[in-house]
mmCIF file of C-alpha atoms and ligand atoms in Angstrom:
data_model
loop_
_atom_site.group_PDB
_atom_site.id
_atom_site.type_symbol
_atom_site.label_atom_id
_atom_site.label_comp_id
_atom_site.label_asym_id
_atom_site.label_seq_id
_atom_site.Cartn_x
_atom_site.Cartn_y
_atom_site.Cartn_z
ATOM 1 C CA CYS X 1 -0.999 -7.607 3.112
ATOM 2 C CA ASN X 2 -1.991 -4.806 5.491
ATOM 3 C CA PRO X 3 -3.284 -2.400 4.228
ATOM 4 C CA ASN X 4 -4.381 -4.766 1.512
ATOM 5 C CA ASN X 5 -3.483 -4.413 -2.147
ATOM 6 C CA PRO X 6 -5.582 -3.693 -4.227
ATOM 7 C CA THR X 7 -8.539 -2.938 -1.919
ATOM 8 C CA GLY X 8 -6.687 -0.577 0.447
ATOM 9 C CA THR X 9 -8.593 -2.039 3.395
ATOM 10 C CA PHE X 10 -6.944 -2.338 6.801
ATOM 11 C CA GLU X 11 -6.981 -4.912 9.623
ATOM 12 C CA THR X 12 -6.296 -3.919 13.244
ATOM 13 C CA VAL X 13 -3.448 -5.509 15.218
ATOM 14 C CA LYS X 14 -6.132 -7.050 17.435
ATOM 15 C CA ASP X 15 -7.723 -8.814 14.456
ATOM 16 C CA ILE X 16 -4.341 -9.969 13.148
ATOM 17 C CA GLU X 17 -3.461 -11.341 16.589
ATOM 18 C CA ASN X 18 -6.825 -13.080 16.759
ATOM 19 C CA PHE X 19 -5.958 -14.762 13.443
ATOM 20 C CA VAL X 20 -2.352 -15.661 14.324
ATOM 21 C CA SER X 21 -3.388 -17.134 17.668
ATOM 22 C CA GLN X 22 -5.522 -19.686 15.775
ATOM 23 C CA VAL X 23 -2.794 -20.655 13.286
ATOM 24 C CA PRO X 24 -0.659 -23.748 14.104
ATOM 25 C CA ALA X 25 2.728 -22.738 15.552
ATOM 26 C CA ASP X 26 4.588 -24.451 12.684
ATOM 27 C CA THR X 27 2.762 -22.375 10.042
ATOM 28 C CA LEU X 28 4.438 -19.118 9.088
ATOM 29 C CA VAL X 29 2.276 -15.990 8.871
ATOM 30 C CA LEU X 30 3.661 -13.170 6.708
ATOM 31 C CA VAL X 31 2.267 -9.701 7.292
ATOM 32 C CA ASP X 32 3.197 -7.511 4.323
ATOM 33 C CA GLU X 33 3.283 -3.903 5.561
ATOM 34 C CA ALA X 34 4.343 -2.265 2.282
ATOM 35 C CA TYR X 35 1.656 0.428 2.743
ATOM 36 C CA ILE X 36 1.606 0.680 6.558
ATOM 37 C CA ASP X 37 2.988 4.259 6.606
ATOM 38 C CA PHE X 38 -0.172 5.514 4.891
ATOM 39 C CA VAL X 39 -2.527 4.266 7.628
ATOM 40 C CA SER X 40 -4.193 7.121 9.501
ATOM 41 C CA GLU X 41 -5.050 5.003 12.592
ATOM 42 C CA PRO X 42 -2.529 5.038 15.471
ATOM 43 C CA ASN X 43 -0.550 1.861 16.408
ATOM 44 C CA ALA X 44 -1.174 0.219 13.046
ATOM 45 C CA THR X 45 1.857 -2.041 12.819
ATOM 46 C CA ALA X 46 1.851 -5.714 13.801
ATOM 47 C CA MET X 47 5.601 -5.507 14.535
ATOM 48 C CA ASP X 48 5.205 -6.131 18.285
ATOM 49 C CA LEU X 49 3.457 -9.453 17.626
ATOM 50 C CA THR X 50 6.818 -10.861 16.454
ATOM 51 C CA LYS X 51 7.922 -10.851 20.123
ATOM 52 C CA LYS X 52 4.991 -12.994 21.191
ATOM 53 C CA TYR X 53 4.581 -15.277 18.136
ATOM 54 C CA PRO X 54 7.787 -16.838 16.719
ATOM 55 C CA ASN X 55 5.874 -17.835 13.556
ATOM 56 C CA ILE X 56 4.974 -14.313 12.430
ATOM 57 C CA VAL X 57 7.072 -12.219 10.027
ATOM 58 C CA VAL X 58 6.444 -8.533 9.366
ATOM 59 C CA MET X 59 7.790 -7.228 6.046
ATOM 60 C CA ARG X 60 8.530 -3.631 5.054
ATOM 61 C CA THR X 61 9.753 -1.924 1.887
ATOM 62 C CA PHE X 62 11.359 1.420 1.076
ATOM 63 C CA SER X 63 9.552 1.374 -2.280
ATOM 64 C CA LYS X 64 6.415 3.255 -1.239
ATOM 65 C CA ALA X 65 6.271 6.092 1.331
ATOM 66 C CA TYR X 66 10.097 6.349 1.369
ATOM 67 C CA GLY X 67 10.205 6.847 -2.404
ATOM 68 C CA LEU X 68 12.929 4.292 -3.186
ATOM 69 C CA ALA X 69 11.081 2.055 -5.679
ATOM 70 C CA ASN X 70 13.577 0.161 -7.873
ATOM 71 C CA PHE X 71 16.361 0.362 -5.264
ATOM 72 C CA ARG X 72 15.196 -3.132 -4.234
ATOM 73 C CA VAL X 73 15.499 -2.529 -0.527
ATOM 74 C CA GLY X 74 13.328 -3.470 2.403
ATOM 75 C CA TYR X 75 13.501 -5.404 5.628
ATOM 76 C CA ALA X 76 11.622 -7.900 7.732
ATOM 77 C CA VAL X 77 11.249 -8.405 11.465
ATOM 78 C CA PHE X 78 11.045 -11.947 12.846
ATOM 79 C CA SER X 79 12.132 -14.311 15.605
ATOM 80 C CA LYS X 80 15.583 -15.887 15.930
ATOM 81 C CA GLU X 81 14.104 -19.252 14.897
ATOM 82 C CA VAL X 82 12.963 -17.822 11.578
ATOM 83 C CA ALA X 83 16.234 -15.873 11.153
ATOM 84 C CA GLU X 84 18.255 -19.093 11.233
ATOM 85 C CA GLN X 85 16.205 -20.505 8.355
ATOM 86 C CA VAL X 86 16.248 -17.274 6.345
ATOM 87 C CA GLN X 87 20.029 -17.118 6.674
ATOM 88 C CA LYS X 88 20.288 -20.490 4.889
ATOM 89 C CA VAL X 89 18.401 -19.352 1.782
ATOM 90 C CA ARG X 90 19.030 -15.641 1.389
ATOM 91 C CA LEU X 91 21.335 -14.606 -1.436
ATOM 92 C CA PRO X 92 24.736 -13.161 -0.509
ATOM 93 C CA TYR X 93 24.986 -9.352 -0.940
ATOM 94 C CA ASN X 94 21.209 -9.257 -1.446
ATOM 95 C CA VAL X 95 21.026 -5.520 -0.724
ATOM 96 C CA ASN X 96 23.671 -3.646 -2.696
ATOM 97 C CA SER X 97 25.746 -0.896 -1.103
ATOM 98 C CA ILE X 98 24.073 1.946 -3.037
ATOM 99 C CA ALA X 99 20.645 0.764 -1.906
ATOM 100 C CA GLN X 100 21.929 0.561 1.689
ATOM 101 C CA VAL X 101 23.151 4.176 1.585
ATOM 102 C CA ALA X 102 19.853 5.304 0.032
ATOM 103 C CA ALA X 103 17.778 3.423 2.622
ATOM 104 C CA THR X 104 19.784 4.855 5.532
ATOM 105 C CA ALA X 105 19.392 8.395 4.169
ATOM 106 C CA ALA X 106 15.670 7.856 3.538
ATOM 107 C CA PHE X 107 15.172 6.464 7.036
ATOM 108 C CA LYS X 108 16.794 9.543 8.579
ATOM 109 C CA ASP X 109 14.608 11.876 6.505
ATOM 110 C CA GLN X 110 11.358 11.356 8.415
ATOM 111 C CA LYS X 111 10.228 14.865 7.424
ATOM 112 C CA PHE X 112 9.967 13.655 3.816
ATOM 113 C CA VAL X 113 7.915 10.617 4.843
ATOM 114 C CA ASP X 114 5.667 12.768 7.055
ATOM 115 C CA ASP X 115 5.022 15.134 4.108
ATOM 116 C CA VAL X 116 4.273 12.253 1.736
ATOM 117 C CA VAL X 117 1.908 10.644 4.256
ATOM 118 C CA LYS X 118 0.151 13.933 5.042
ATOM 119 C CA ASN X 119 -0.360 14.818 1.368
ATOM 120 C CA ASN X 120 -1.585 11.307 0.651
ATOM 121 C CA ALA X 121 -4.126 11.390 3.514
ATOM 122 C CA GLU X 122 -5.500 14.765 2.364
ATOM 123 C CA GLN X 123 -5.749 13.782 -1.288
ATOM 124 C CA ARG X 124 -7.172 10.348 -0.428
ATOM 125 C CA THR X 125 -9.980 12.018 1.571
ATOM 126 C CA GLN X 126 -10.586 14.396 -1.353
ATOM 127 C CA LEU X 127 -10.696 11.604 -3.955
ATOM 128 C CA GLU X 128 -13.011 9.474 -1.808
ATOM 129 C CA ALA X 129 -15.337 12.461 -1.370
ATOM 130 C CA PHE X 130 -15.347 12.860 -5.168
ATOM 131 C CA PHE X 131 -16.208 9.179 -5.687
ATOM 132 C CA ASP X 132 -19.008 9.474 -3.088
ATOM 133 C CA GLU X 133 -20.370 12.586 -4.827
ATOM 134 C CA GLN X 134 -20.366 10.753 -8.159
ATOM 135 C CA GLY X 135 -22.028 7.684 -6.646
ATOM 136 C CA ILE X 136 -18.954 5.600 -7.540
ATOM 137 C CA LYS X 137 -18.598 2.594 -5.253
ATOM 138 C CA HIS X 138 -15.176 2.207 -3.627
ATOM 139 C CA TYR X 139 -13.481 0.613 -0.646
ATOM 140 C CA GLN X 140 -12.498 2.837 2.292
ATOM 141 C CA SER X 141 -8.736 3.099 1.752
ATOM 142 C CA GLN X 142 -5.913 3.324 4.262
ATOM 143 C CA ALA X 143 -3.297 3.067 1.519
ATOM 144 C CA ASN X 144 -2.048 5.364 -1.275
ATOM 145 C CA PHE X 145 -4.552 4.070 -3.835
ATOM 146 C CA ILE X 146 -8.317 3.607 -4.100
ATOM 147 C CA PHE X 147 -10.099 0.587 -5.578
ATOM 148 C CA PHE X 148 -13.374 1.595 -7.229
ATOM 149 C CA GLU X 149 -16.109 0.077 -9.361
ATOM 150 C CA TYR X 150 -16.925 1.502 -12.767
ATOM 151 C CA GLN X 151 -18.995 0.140 -15.642
ATOM 152 C CA ASP X 152 -16.775 0.219 -18.755
ATOM 153 C CA ALA X 153 -13.724 0.247 -16.499
ATOM 154 C CA ASP X 154 -11.317 -0.591 -19.321
ATOM 155 C CA LYS X 155 -12.675 2.225 -21.501
ATOM 156 C CA LEU X 156 -12.269 4.726 -18.678
ATOM 157 C CA ALA X 157 -8.701 3.475 -18.102
ATOM 158 C CA ASP X 158 -7.988 3.957 -21.822
ATOM 159 C CA TYR X 159 -9.401 7.480 -21.747
ATOM 160 C CA LEU X 160 -7.241 8.367 -18.734
ATOM 161 C CA LEU X 161 -4.178 6.820 -20.396
ATOM 162 C CA HIS X 162 -4.686 8.979 -23.490
ATOM 163 C CA ASN X 163 -4.731 11.954 -21.140
ATOM 164 C CA GLY X 164 -1.517 11.004 -19.380
ATOM 165 C CA TYR X 165 -2.683 8.867 -16.449
ATOM 166 C CA LEU X 166 -1.923 5.162 -16.157
ATOM 167 C CA ILE X 167 -4.197 3.330 -13.731
ATOM 168 C CA ARG X 168 -4.413 -0.357 -12.841
ATOM 169 C CA THR X 169 -6.892 -2.569 -14.713
ATOM 170 C CA GLY X 170 -7.470 -6.314 -14.769
ATOM 171 C CA LEU X 171 -7.668 -6.915 -11.022
ATOM 172 C CA ARG X 172 -11.433 -7.548 -10.943
ATOM 173 C CA PRO X 173 -14.029 -7.080 -13.722
ATOM 174 C CA ASN X 174 -15.295 -3.485 -13.723
ATOM 175 C CA TRP X 175 -12.967 -2.401 -10.929
ATOM 176 C CA LEU X 176 -9.970 -0.077 -11.162
ATOM 177 C CA ARG X 177 -7.184 0.858 -8.797
ATOM 178 C CA ILE X 178 -6.050 4.456 -8.920
ATOM 179 C CA THR X 179 -3.022 5.850 -7.114
ATOM 180 C CA VAL X 180 -3.562 8.943 -4.980
ATOM 181 C CA GLY X 181 -1.586 11.710 -6.696
ATOM 182 C CA THR X 182 -0.804 15.362 -6.132
ATOM 183 C CA ALA X 183 -3.629 17.877 -5.717
ATOM 184 C CA ASP X 184 -3.158 18.974 -9.367
ATOM 185 C CA ASP X 185 -3.214 15.422 -10.714
ATOM 186 C CA ASN X 186 -6.266 14.531 -8.685
ATOM 187 C CA GLN X 187 -8.142 17.614 -9.911
ATOM 188 C CA ASN X 188 -7.313 16.659 -13.493
ATOM 189 C CA ILE X 189 -8.385 13.070 -12.868
ATOM 190 C CA GLU X 190 -11.697 14.181 -11.348
ATOM 191 C CA GLN X 191 -12.345 16.435 -14.344
ATOM 192 C CA LEU X 192 -11.519 13.623 -16.785
ATOM 193 C CA ILE X 193 -13.773 11.114 -14.984
ATOM 194 C CA LYS X 194 -16.634 13.647 -15.015
ATOM 195 C CA GLU X 195 -16.174 14.296 -18.755
ATOM 196 C CA PHE X 196 -16.001 10.580 -19.544
ATOM 197 C CA SER X 197 -19.106 9.832 -17.473
ATOM 198 C CA LYS X 198 -21.265 12.333 -19.453
HETATM 199 C C1 PLP J 201 5.344 -2.604 -3.466
HETATM 200 C C2 PLP J 201 4.936 -3.800 -2.711
HETATM 201 C C3 PLP J 201 5.871 -4.632 -2.063
HETATM 202 C C4 PLP J 201 7.360 -4.430 -2.041
HETATM 203 O O1 PLP J 201 7.913 -4.007 -3.199
HETATM 204 P P1 PLP J 201 9.491 -4.023 -3.421
HETATM 205 O O2 PLP J 201 9.710 -2.922 -4.391
HETATM 206 O O3 PLP J 201 9.799 -5.367 -3.964
HETATM 207 O O4 PLP J 201 10.132 -3.773 -2.098
HETATM 208 C C5 PLP J 201 5.396 -5.714 -1.357
HETATM 209 N N1 PLP J 201 4.078 -5.994 -1.297
HETATM 210 C C6 PLP J 201 3.176 -5.227 -1.901
HETATM 211 C C7 PLP J 201 1.734 -5.586 -1.788
HETATM 212 C C8 PLP J 201 3.556 -4.110 -2.639
HETATM 213 O O5 PLP J 201 2.642 -3.363 -3.256
#
């Protein structure tokens, strides 16, 4: 998964290629790029590797930066060899017609995606700066969430929930994953974390 969920960390195409080149040719490597749009580095996608390595599959979803969660639509890029096998097992009509129309419209609306990605990058930088200021340990994120360490993580999550913010617990003891929100939400979150930490 690149960027990874829940850490938000990112591997370069070079590192992924280095890995794939050492994997036996009859072993399939899936690269899940659900969060790839949020990466601030240029040339982040491993898509081109599918031309060189028939055993690599790159998967994408419209559920994240494109805002179509619950439409159940995404796509994957892979070699003809893999396509023949996928064709045998995929369900008929696996992407319904409404989802297809939504995905096509979303794909054409790159301005929306650009705005989402830009806002996310700004707010992610802001939230990371806040965590640094507070001495809260976190991974450097290239996604739309930040994974951070907090003593009493579950109690903090409860406090945030009672104030209207649901964040992800239970991934690792004393670690939480928070989604990067709007500027207003992030300001509220920062205020709430400060109050709770007192
Ligand atoms: C959201 C997500 C997906 C894809 O989600 P769908 O809604 O099923 O398209 C895939 N991998 C990861 C890690 C995700 O977070």
